[in-house]
Coordinates of C-alpha atoms and ligand atoms in Angstrom, one line a residue:
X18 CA -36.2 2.6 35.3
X19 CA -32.8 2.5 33.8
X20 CA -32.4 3.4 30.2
X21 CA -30.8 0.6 27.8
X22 CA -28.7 0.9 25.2
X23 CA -29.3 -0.4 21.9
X24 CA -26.6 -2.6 22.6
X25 CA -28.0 -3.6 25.3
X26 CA -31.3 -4.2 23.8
X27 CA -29.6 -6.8 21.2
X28 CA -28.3 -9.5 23.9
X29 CA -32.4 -9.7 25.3
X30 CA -34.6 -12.4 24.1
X31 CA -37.3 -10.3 21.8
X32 CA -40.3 -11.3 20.7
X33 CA -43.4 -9.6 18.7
X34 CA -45.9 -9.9 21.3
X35 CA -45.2 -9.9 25.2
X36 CA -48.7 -11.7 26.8
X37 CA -48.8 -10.5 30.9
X38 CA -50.8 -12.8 33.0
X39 CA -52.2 -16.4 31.4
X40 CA -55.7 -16.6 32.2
X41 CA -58.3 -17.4 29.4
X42 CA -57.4 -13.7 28.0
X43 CA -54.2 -14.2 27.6
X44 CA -54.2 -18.2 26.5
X45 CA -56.7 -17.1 23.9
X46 CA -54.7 -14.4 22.9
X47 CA -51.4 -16.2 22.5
X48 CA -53.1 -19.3 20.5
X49 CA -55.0 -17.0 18.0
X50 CA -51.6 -15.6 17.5
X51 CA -50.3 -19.0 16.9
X52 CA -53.5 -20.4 14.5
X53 CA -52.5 -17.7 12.5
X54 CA -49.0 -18.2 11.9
X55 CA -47.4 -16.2 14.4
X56 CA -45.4 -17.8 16.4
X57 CA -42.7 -15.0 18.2
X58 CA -44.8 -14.1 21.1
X59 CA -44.1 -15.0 25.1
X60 CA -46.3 -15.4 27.7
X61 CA -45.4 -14.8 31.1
X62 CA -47.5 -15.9 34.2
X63 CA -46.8 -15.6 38.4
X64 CA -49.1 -18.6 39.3
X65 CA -47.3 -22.4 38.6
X66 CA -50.3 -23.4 36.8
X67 CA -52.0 -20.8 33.7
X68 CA -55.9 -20.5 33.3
X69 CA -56.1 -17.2 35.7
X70 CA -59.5 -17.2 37.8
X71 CA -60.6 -20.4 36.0
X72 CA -57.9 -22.5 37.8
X73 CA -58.7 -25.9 39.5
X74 CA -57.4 -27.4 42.9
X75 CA -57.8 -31.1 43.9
X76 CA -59.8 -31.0 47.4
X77 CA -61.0 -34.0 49.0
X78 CA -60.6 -36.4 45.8
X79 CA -61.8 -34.1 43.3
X80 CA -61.7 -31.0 41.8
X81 CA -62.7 -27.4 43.4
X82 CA -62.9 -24.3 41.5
X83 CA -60.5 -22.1 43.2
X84 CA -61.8 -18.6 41.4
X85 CA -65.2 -19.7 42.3
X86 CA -68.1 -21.2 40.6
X87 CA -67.5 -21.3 36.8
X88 CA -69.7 -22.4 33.9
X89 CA -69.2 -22.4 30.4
X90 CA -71.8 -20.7 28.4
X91 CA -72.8 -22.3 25.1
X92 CA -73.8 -19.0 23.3
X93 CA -69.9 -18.2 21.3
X94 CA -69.2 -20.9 18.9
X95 CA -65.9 -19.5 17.7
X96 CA -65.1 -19.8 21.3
X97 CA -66.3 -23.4 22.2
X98 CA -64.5 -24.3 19.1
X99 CA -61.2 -23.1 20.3
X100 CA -61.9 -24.8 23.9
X101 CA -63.0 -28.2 22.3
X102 CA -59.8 -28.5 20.7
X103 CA -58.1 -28.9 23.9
X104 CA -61.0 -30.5 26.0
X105 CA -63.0 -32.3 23.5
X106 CA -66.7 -31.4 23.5
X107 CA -67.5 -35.5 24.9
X108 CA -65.6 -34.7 27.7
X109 CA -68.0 -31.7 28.7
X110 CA -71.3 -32.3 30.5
X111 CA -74.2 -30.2 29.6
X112 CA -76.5 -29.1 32.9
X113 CA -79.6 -27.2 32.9
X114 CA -79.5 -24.4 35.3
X115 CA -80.8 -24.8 38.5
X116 CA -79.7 -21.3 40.9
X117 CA -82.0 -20.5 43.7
X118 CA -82.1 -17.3 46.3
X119 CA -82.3 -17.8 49.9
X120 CA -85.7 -15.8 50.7
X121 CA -86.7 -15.9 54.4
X122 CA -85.6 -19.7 54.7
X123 CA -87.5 -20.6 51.7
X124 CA -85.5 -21.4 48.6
X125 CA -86.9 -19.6 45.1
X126 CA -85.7 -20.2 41.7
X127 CA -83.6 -17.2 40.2
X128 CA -84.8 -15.0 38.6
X129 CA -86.8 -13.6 41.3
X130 CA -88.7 -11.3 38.8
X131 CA -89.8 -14.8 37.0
X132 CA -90.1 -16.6 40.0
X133 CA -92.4 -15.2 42.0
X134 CA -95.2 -17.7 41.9
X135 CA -93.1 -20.0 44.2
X136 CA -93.6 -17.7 46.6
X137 CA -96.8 -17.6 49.3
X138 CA -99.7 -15.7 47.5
X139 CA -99.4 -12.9 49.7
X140 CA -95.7 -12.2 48.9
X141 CA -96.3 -12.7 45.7
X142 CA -98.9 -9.8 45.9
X143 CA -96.5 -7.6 47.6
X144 CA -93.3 -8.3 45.7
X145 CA -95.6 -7.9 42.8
X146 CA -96.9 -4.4 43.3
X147 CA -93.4 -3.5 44.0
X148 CA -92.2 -4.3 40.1
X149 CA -95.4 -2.2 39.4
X150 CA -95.1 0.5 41.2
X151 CA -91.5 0.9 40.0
X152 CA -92.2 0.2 36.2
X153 CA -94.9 2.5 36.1
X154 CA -94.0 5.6 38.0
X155 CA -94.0 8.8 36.1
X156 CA -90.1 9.7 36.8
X157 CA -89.1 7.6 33.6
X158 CA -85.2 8.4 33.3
X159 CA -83.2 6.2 33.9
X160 CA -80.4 6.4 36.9
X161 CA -76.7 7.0 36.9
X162 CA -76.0 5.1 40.1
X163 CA -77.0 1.2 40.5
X164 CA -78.0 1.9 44.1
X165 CA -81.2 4.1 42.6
X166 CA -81.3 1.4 39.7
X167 CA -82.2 -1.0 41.8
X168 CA -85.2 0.8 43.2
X169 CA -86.7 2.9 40.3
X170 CA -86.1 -1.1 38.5
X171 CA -87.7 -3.2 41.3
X172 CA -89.6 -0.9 43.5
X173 CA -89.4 -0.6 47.6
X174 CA -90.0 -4.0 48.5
X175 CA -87.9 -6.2 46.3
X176 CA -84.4 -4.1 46.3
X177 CA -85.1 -4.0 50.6
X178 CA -85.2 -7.1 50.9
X179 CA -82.9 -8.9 48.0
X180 CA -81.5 -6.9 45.0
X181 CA -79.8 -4.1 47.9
X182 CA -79.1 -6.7 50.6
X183 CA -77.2 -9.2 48.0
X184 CA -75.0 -6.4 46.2
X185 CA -74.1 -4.9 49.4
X186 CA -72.9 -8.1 50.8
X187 CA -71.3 -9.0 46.9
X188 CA -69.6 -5.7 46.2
X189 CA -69.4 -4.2 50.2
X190 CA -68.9 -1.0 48.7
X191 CA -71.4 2.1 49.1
X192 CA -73.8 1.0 46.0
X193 CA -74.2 4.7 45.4
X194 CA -70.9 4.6 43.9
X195 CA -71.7 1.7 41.3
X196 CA -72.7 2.9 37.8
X197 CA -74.9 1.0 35.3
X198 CA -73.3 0.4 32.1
X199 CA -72.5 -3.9 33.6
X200 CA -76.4 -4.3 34.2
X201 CA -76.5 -6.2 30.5
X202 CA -75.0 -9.2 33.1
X203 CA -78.8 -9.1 34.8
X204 CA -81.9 -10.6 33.4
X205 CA -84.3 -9.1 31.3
X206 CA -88.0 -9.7 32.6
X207 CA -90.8 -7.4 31.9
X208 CA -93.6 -6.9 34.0
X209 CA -95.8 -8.4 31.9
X210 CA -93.6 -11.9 31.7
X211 CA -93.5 -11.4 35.7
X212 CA -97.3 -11.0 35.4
X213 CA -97.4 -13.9 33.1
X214 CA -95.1 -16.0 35.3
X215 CA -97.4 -16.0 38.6
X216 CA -100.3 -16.3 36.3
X217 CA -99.4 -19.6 34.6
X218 CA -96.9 -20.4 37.3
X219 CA -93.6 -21.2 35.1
X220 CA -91.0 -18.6 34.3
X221 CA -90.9 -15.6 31.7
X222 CA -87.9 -13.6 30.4
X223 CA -84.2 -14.0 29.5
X224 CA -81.3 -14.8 31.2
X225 CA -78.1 -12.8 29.8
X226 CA -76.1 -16.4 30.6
X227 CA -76.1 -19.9 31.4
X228 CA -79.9 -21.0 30.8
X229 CA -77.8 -24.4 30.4
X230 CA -74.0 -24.7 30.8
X231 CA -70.9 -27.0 30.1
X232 CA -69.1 -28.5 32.9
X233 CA -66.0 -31.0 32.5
X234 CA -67.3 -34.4 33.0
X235 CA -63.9 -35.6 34.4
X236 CA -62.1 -32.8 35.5
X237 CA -62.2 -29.1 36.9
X238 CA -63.1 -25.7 35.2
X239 CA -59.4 -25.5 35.0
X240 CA -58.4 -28.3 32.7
X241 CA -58.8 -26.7 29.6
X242 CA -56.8 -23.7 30.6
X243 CA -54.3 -25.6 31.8
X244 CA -54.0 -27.8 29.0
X245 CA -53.5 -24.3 26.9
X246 CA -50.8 -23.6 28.9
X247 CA -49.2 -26.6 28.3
X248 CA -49.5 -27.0 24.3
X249 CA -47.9 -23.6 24.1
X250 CA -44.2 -25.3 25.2
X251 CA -41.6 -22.7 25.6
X252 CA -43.8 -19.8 24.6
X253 CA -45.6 -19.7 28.5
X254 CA -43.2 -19.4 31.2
X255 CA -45.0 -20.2 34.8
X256 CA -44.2 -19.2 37.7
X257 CA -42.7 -15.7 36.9
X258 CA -44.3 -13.0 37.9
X259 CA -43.8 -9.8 35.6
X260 CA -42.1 -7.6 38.1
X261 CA -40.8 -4.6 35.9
X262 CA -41.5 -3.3 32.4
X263 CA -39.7 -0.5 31.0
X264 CA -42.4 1.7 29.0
X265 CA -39.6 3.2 26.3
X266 CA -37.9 0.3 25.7
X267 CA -40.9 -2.6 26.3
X268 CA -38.4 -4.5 28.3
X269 CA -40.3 -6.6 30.8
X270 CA -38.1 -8.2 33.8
X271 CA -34.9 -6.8 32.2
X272 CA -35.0 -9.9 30.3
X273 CA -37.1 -10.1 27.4
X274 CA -38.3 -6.9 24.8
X275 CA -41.4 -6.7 23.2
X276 CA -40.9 -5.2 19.7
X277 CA -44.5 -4.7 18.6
X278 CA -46.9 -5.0 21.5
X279 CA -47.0 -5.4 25.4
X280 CA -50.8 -6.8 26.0
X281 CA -51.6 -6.5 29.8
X282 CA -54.3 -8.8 30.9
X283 CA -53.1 -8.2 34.9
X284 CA -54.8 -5.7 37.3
X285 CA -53.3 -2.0 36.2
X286 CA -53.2 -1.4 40.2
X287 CA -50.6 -3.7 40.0
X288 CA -48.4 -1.5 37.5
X289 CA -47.1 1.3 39.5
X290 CA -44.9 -0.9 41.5
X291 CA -42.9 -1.8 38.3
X292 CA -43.0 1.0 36.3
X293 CA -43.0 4.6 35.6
X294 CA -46.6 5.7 35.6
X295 CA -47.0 9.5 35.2
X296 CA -48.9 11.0 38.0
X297 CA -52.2 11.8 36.3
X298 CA -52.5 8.0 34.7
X299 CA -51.7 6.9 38.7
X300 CA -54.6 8.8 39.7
X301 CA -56.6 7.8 36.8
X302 CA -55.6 4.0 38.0
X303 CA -56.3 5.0 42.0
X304 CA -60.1 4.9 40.8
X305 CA -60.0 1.6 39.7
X306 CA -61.6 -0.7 42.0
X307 CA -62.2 -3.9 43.0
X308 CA -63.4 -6.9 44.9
X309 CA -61.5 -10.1 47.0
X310 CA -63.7 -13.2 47.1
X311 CA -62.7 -15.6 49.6
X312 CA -63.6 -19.4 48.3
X313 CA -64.2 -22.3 51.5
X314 CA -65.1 -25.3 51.1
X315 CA -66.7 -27.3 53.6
X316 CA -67.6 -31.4 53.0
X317 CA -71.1 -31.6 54.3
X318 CA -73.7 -32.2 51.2
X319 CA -76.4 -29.9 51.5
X320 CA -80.3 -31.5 50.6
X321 CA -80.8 -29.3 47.1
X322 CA -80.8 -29.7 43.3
X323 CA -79.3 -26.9 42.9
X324 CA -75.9 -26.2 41.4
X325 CA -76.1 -22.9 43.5
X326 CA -77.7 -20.7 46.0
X327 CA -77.6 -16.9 46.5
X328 CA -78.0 -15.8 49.9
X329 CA -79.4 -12.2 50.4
X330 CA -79.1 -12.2 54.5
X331 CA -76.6 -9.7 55.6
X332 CA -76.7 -11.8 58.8
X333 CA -75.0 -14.7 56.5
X334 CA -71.2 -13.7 55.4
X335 CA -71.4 -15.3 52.1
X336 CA -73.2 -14.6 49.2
X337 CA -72.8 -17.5 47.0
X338 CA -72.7 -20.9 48.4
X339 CA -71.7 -23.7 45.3
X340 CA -73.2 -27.3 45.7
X341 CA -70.2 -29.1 44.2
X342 CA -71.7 -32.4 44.2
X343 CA -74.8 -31.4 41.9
X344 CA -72.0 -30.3 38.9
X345 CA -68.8 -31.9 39.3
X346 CA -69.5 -35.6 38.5
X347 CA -68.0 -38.2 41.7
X348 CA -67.5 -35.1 43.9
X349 CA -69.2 -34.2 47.5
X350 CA -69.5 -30.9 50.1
X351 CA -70.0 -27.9 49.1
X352 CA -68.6 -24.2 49.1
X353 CA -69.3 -21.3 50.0
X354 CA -67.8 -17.4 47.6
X355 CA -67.6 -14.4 51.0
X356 CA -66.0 -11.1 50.0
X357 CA -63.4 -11.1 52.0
X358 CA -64.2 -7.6 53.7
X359 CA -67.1 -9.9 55.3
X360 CA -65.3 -12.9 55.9
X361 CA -65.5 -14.4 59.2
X362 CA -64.3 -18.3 59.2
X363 CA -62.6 -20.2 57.0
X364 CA -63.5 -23.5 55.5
X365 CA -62.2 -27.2 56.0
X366 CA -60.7 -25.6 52.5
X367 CA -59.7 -22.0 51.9
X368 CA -58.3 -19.9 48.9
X369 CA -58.6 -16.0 48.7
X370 CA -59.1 -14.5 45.3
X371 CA -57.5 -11.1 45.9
X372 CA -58.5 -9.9 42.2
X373 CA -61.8 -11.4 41.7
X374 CA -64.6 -8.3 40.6
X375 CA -63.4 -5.3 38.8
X376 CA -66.4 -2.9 40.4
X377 CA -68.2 -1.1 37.7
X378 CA -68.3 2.4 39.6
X379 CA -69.4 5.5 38.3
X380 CA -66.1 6.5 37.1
X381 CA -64.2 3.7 35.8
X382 CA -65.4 3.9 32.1
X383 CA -63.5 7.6 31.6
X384 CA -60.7 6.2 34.1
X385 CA -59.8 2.9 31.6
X386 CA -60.4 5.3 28.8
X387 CA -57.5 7.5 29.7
X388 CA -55.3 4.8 30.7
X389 CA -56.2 3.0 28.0
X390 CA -55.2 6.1 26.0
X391 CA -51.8 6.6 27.7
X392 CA -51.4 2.9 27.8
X393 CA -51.9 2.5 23.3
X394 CA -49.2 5.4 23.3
X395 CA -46.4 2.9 24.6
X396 CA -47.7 0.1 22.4
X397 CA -49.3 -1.6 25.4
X398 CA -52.5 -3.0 25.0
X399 CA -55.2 -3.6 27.6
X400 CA -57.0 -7.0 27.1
X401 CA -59.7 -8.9 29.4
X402 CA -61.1 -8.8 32.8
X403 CA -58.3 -6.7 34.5
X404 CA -56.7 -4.5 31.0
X405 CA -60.4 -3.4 30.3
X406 CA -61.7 -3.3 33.5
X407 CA -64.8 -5.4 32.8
X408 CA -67.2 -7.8 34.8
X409 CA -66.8 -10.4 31.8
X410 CA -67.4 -14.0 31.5
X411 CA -64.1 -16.4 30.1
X412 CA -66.3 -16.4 27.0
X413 CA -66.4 -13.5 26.3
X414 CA -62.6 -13.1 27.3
X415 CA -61.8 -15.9 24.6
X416 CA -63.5 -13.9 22.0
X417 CA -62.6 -10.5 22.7
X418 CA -59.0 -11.6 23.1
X419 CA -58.7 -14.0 19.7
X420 CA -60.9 -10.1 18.0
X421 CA -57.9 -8.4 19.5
X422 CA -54.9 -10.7 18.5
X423 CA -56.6 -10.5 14.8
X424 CA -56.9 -7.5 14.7
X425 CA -53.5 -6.7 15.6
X426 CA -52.2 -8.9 13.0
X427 CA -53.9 -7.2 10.1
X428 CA -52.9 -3.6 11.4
X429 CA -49.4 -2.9 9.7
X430 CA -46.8 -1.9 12.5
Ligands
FAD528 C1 -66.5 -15.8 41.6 C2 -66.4 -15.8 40.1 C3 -67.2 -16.6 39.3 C4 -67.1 -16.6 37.9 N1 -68.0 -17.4 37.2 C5 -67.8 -17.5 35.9 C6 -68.6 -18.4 35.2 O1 -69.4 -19.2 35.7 N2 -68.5 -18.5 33.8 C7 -67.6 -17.7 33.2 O2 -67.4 -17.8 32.0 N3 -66.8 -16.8 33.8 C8 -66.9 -16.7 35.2 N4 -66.1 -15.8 35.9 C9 -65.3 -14.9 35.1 C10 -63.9 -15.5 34.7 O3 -63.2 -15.9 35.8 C11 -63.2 -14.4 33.9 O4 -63.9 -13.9 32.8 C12 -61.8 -14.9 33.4 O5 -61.0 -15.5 34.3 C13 -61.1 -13.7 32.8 O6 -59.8 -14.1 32.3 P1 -58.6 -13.1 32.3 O7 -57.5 -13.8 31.6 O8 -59.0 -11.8 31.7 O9 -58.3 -12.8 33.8 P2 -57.7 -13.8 35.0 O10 -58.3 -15.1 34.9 O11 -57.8 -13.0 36.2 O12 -56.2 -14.0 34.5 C14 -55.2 -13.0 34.8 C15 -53.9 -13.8 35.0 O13 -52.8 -12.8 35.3 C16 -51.9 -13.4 36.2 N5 -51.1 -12.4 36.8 C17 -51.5 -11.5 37.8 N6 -50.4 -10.7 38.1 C18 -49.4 -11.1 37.4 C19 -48.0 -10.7 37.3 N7 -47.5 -9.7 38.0 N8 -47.2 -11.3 36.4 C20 -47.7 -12.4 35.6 N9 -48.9 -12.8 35.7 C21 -49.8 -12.2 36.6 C22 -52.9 -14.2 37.1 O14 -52.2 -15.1 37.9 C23 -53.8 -14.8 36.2 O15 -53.4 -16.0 35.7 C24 -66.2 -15.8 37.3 C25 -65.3 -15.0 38.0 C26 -65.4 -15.0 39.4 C27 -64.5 -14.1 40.2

């Protein structure tokens, strides 16, 4: 990277705050900046339209999620708050969640673990002494990898025939290599609420998100990101994607300097090809992995209630398939979420997601950590799915990006 002068430096356009990437993380980021009076901040995105995975395409008449299935959870006020004031909480539909597994060509409400009573009694048996015999086997520590989770968690029987099929075909990476600290996304059911579950025949435990769900009643997932692209005027230019940033200087795209922050929200595999990335932070961001999801949709409407069906059968590419018509009010067909190492065919309608799942492997945690590190001592800050490497919901990105931008303003330079 060239090195510029301050003279240099004086003809660029310079703001405090330099936003990468305009999903939710970096929209939430950019308008917590503004609510609070700060208004010298750019945000620069690749795509034509902001709002990241969370985008919507018009498809046959009517709106398809092109990053997949997405749901609002009602659980963060602050966040739903900040959301409403762009898509006004009438204009949201609330659903109660109906998701079902594919088991042997019967359909069974997720969870499975609270579930179970929809299954034939001897199944039921069998999946049954399976969460037994895992919960109460003497080894009681609890594994590093999710591959040995999933058994010492579910016993023989349940993780052979859904929890291991389902991941493989999700992550298609060796699950010995996955590490535990995302399984707060799974539910929480004890035996004794599966127990209780088959007893009284209803389901027991918690589900970590989307019990019920918003869903625009009009529109896409997208609209409200998009919307939050638009109110922010000149400060979001589309369309551009960041192609270099010089570290010393916090020039990005020889055009505009940062002179407080830099806050990544864009895949850190994507940095070495436009900047200067010392060689142990390279290898640090080599470890980082992650998933493609390829998104087809096909118009066929499929006989189910349900919003959407997981599909364990490694004989089956997909693992997801979405029933559009049961959430997305006037719409029809349905699609189907493949990783894209499995794909086989594509839809009537196809989009590939090439950054869809950061993968949660044993390493990452001490791999962000150092380039987080190295990353805070250039005055870049890692924010959201892709800058902190986590398996998060937009939710949560709203709210951990609007902490962040706080934070950052009460910290004196
Ligand atoms: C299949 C699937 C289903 C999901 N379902 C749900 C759900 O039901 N509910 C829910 O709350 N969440 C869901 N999520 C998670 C949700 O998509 C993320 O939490 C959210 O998108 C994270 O926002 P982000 O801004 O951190 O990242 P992203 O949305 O990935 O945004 C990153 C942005 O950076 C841009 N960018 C990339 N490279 C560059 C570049 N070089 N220059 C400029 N810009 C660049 C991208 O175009 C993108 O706009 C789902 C995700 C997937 C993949």
């Amino acid at each position: 990277m060239a090195f510029r002068t301050h003279d240099t430096l004086s003809f660029m356009k310079q703001y405090n705050y330099i936003i990468i990437g305009a999903g939710p993380s970096g929209l939430a980021f950019a308008h917590t900046l503004k609510q609070l009076g700060e208004t010298s901040f750019l945000l620069i995105e690749k795509e034509s339209v902001a709002g990241g995975l969370c985008r919507s395409a018009q498809v046959e008449g009517a709106p398809l999620d092109i990053g997949g299935g997405h749901f609002l959870d009602e659980k963060r006020r602050d966040v739903l708050d900040l959301l409403f004031s762009f898509l006004p909480r009438e204009d949201w539909k609330q659903y109660s969640r109906i998701s079902k597994i594919k088991l042997h060509g019967a359909y069974v409400d997720y969870p499975l673990e609270a579930n179970l009573w929809q299954l034939p009694i001897a199944d039921q048996l069998d999946f049954l002494e399976s969460i037994a015999e895992a919960r109460f086997a003497s080894n009681a520590s609890t594994p590093q990898s999710f591959e040995d989770w999933i058994v010492w968690h579910f016993g023989k029987r349940v993780s052979r025939e859904y929890m291991l099929p389902y991941n493989r075909k999700i992550w298609s990476v060796d699950l010995s290599t996955l590490g535990t600290d995302w399984l707060y996304k799974l539910p929480d059911v004890s035996f004794r609420q599966t127990l209780q579950s088959c007893l009284e025949r209803q389901p027991y435990g918690k589900l970590p998100a989307h019990r019920t769900f918003l869903y625009p009643a009009h529109s896409g997932f997208g609209e409200v990101w998009r919307r939050m692209g638009e109110s922010l005027g000149d400060s979001l230019i589309l369309s551009s994607a960041v192609t270099s940033v010089d570290i010393r200087s916090l020039v990005v795209n020889r055009t505009f300097k940062a002179k407080k922050k830099i806050i990544n929200t864009i895949p850190w595999p994507l940095w070495p090809s436009f900047t200067d990335i010392p060689s142990a932070i390279g290898e640090q961001i080599k470890k980082l992995k992650w998933t493609s999801i390829d998104v087809d949709y096909y118009s066929e409407d499929l006989p189910t209630n349900a919003q959407w069906i997981y599909d364990p059968d490694e004989n089956v590419p997909h693992h997801r398939l979405l029933c559009r018509n049961n959430f997305c009010q006037g719409s029809r067909g349905h699609w189907t979420e493949t990783n894209s190492l499995r794909a086989k065919q594509q839809g009537q309608w196809h989009y590939r997601n090439i950054f869809a799942y950061p993968v949660s492997t044993i390493e990452k945690p001490r791999a962000v950590e150092s380039i987080s590190d190295w990353a805070g001592c250039h005055h870049i800050v890692g924010l959201g799915r892709w800058g902190t490497w986590a398996h998060m919901n937009c939710d949560v990105a709203v709210s951990e990006a609007s902490d962040m931008a706080r934070r950052l303003l009460e910290t004196p330079f």
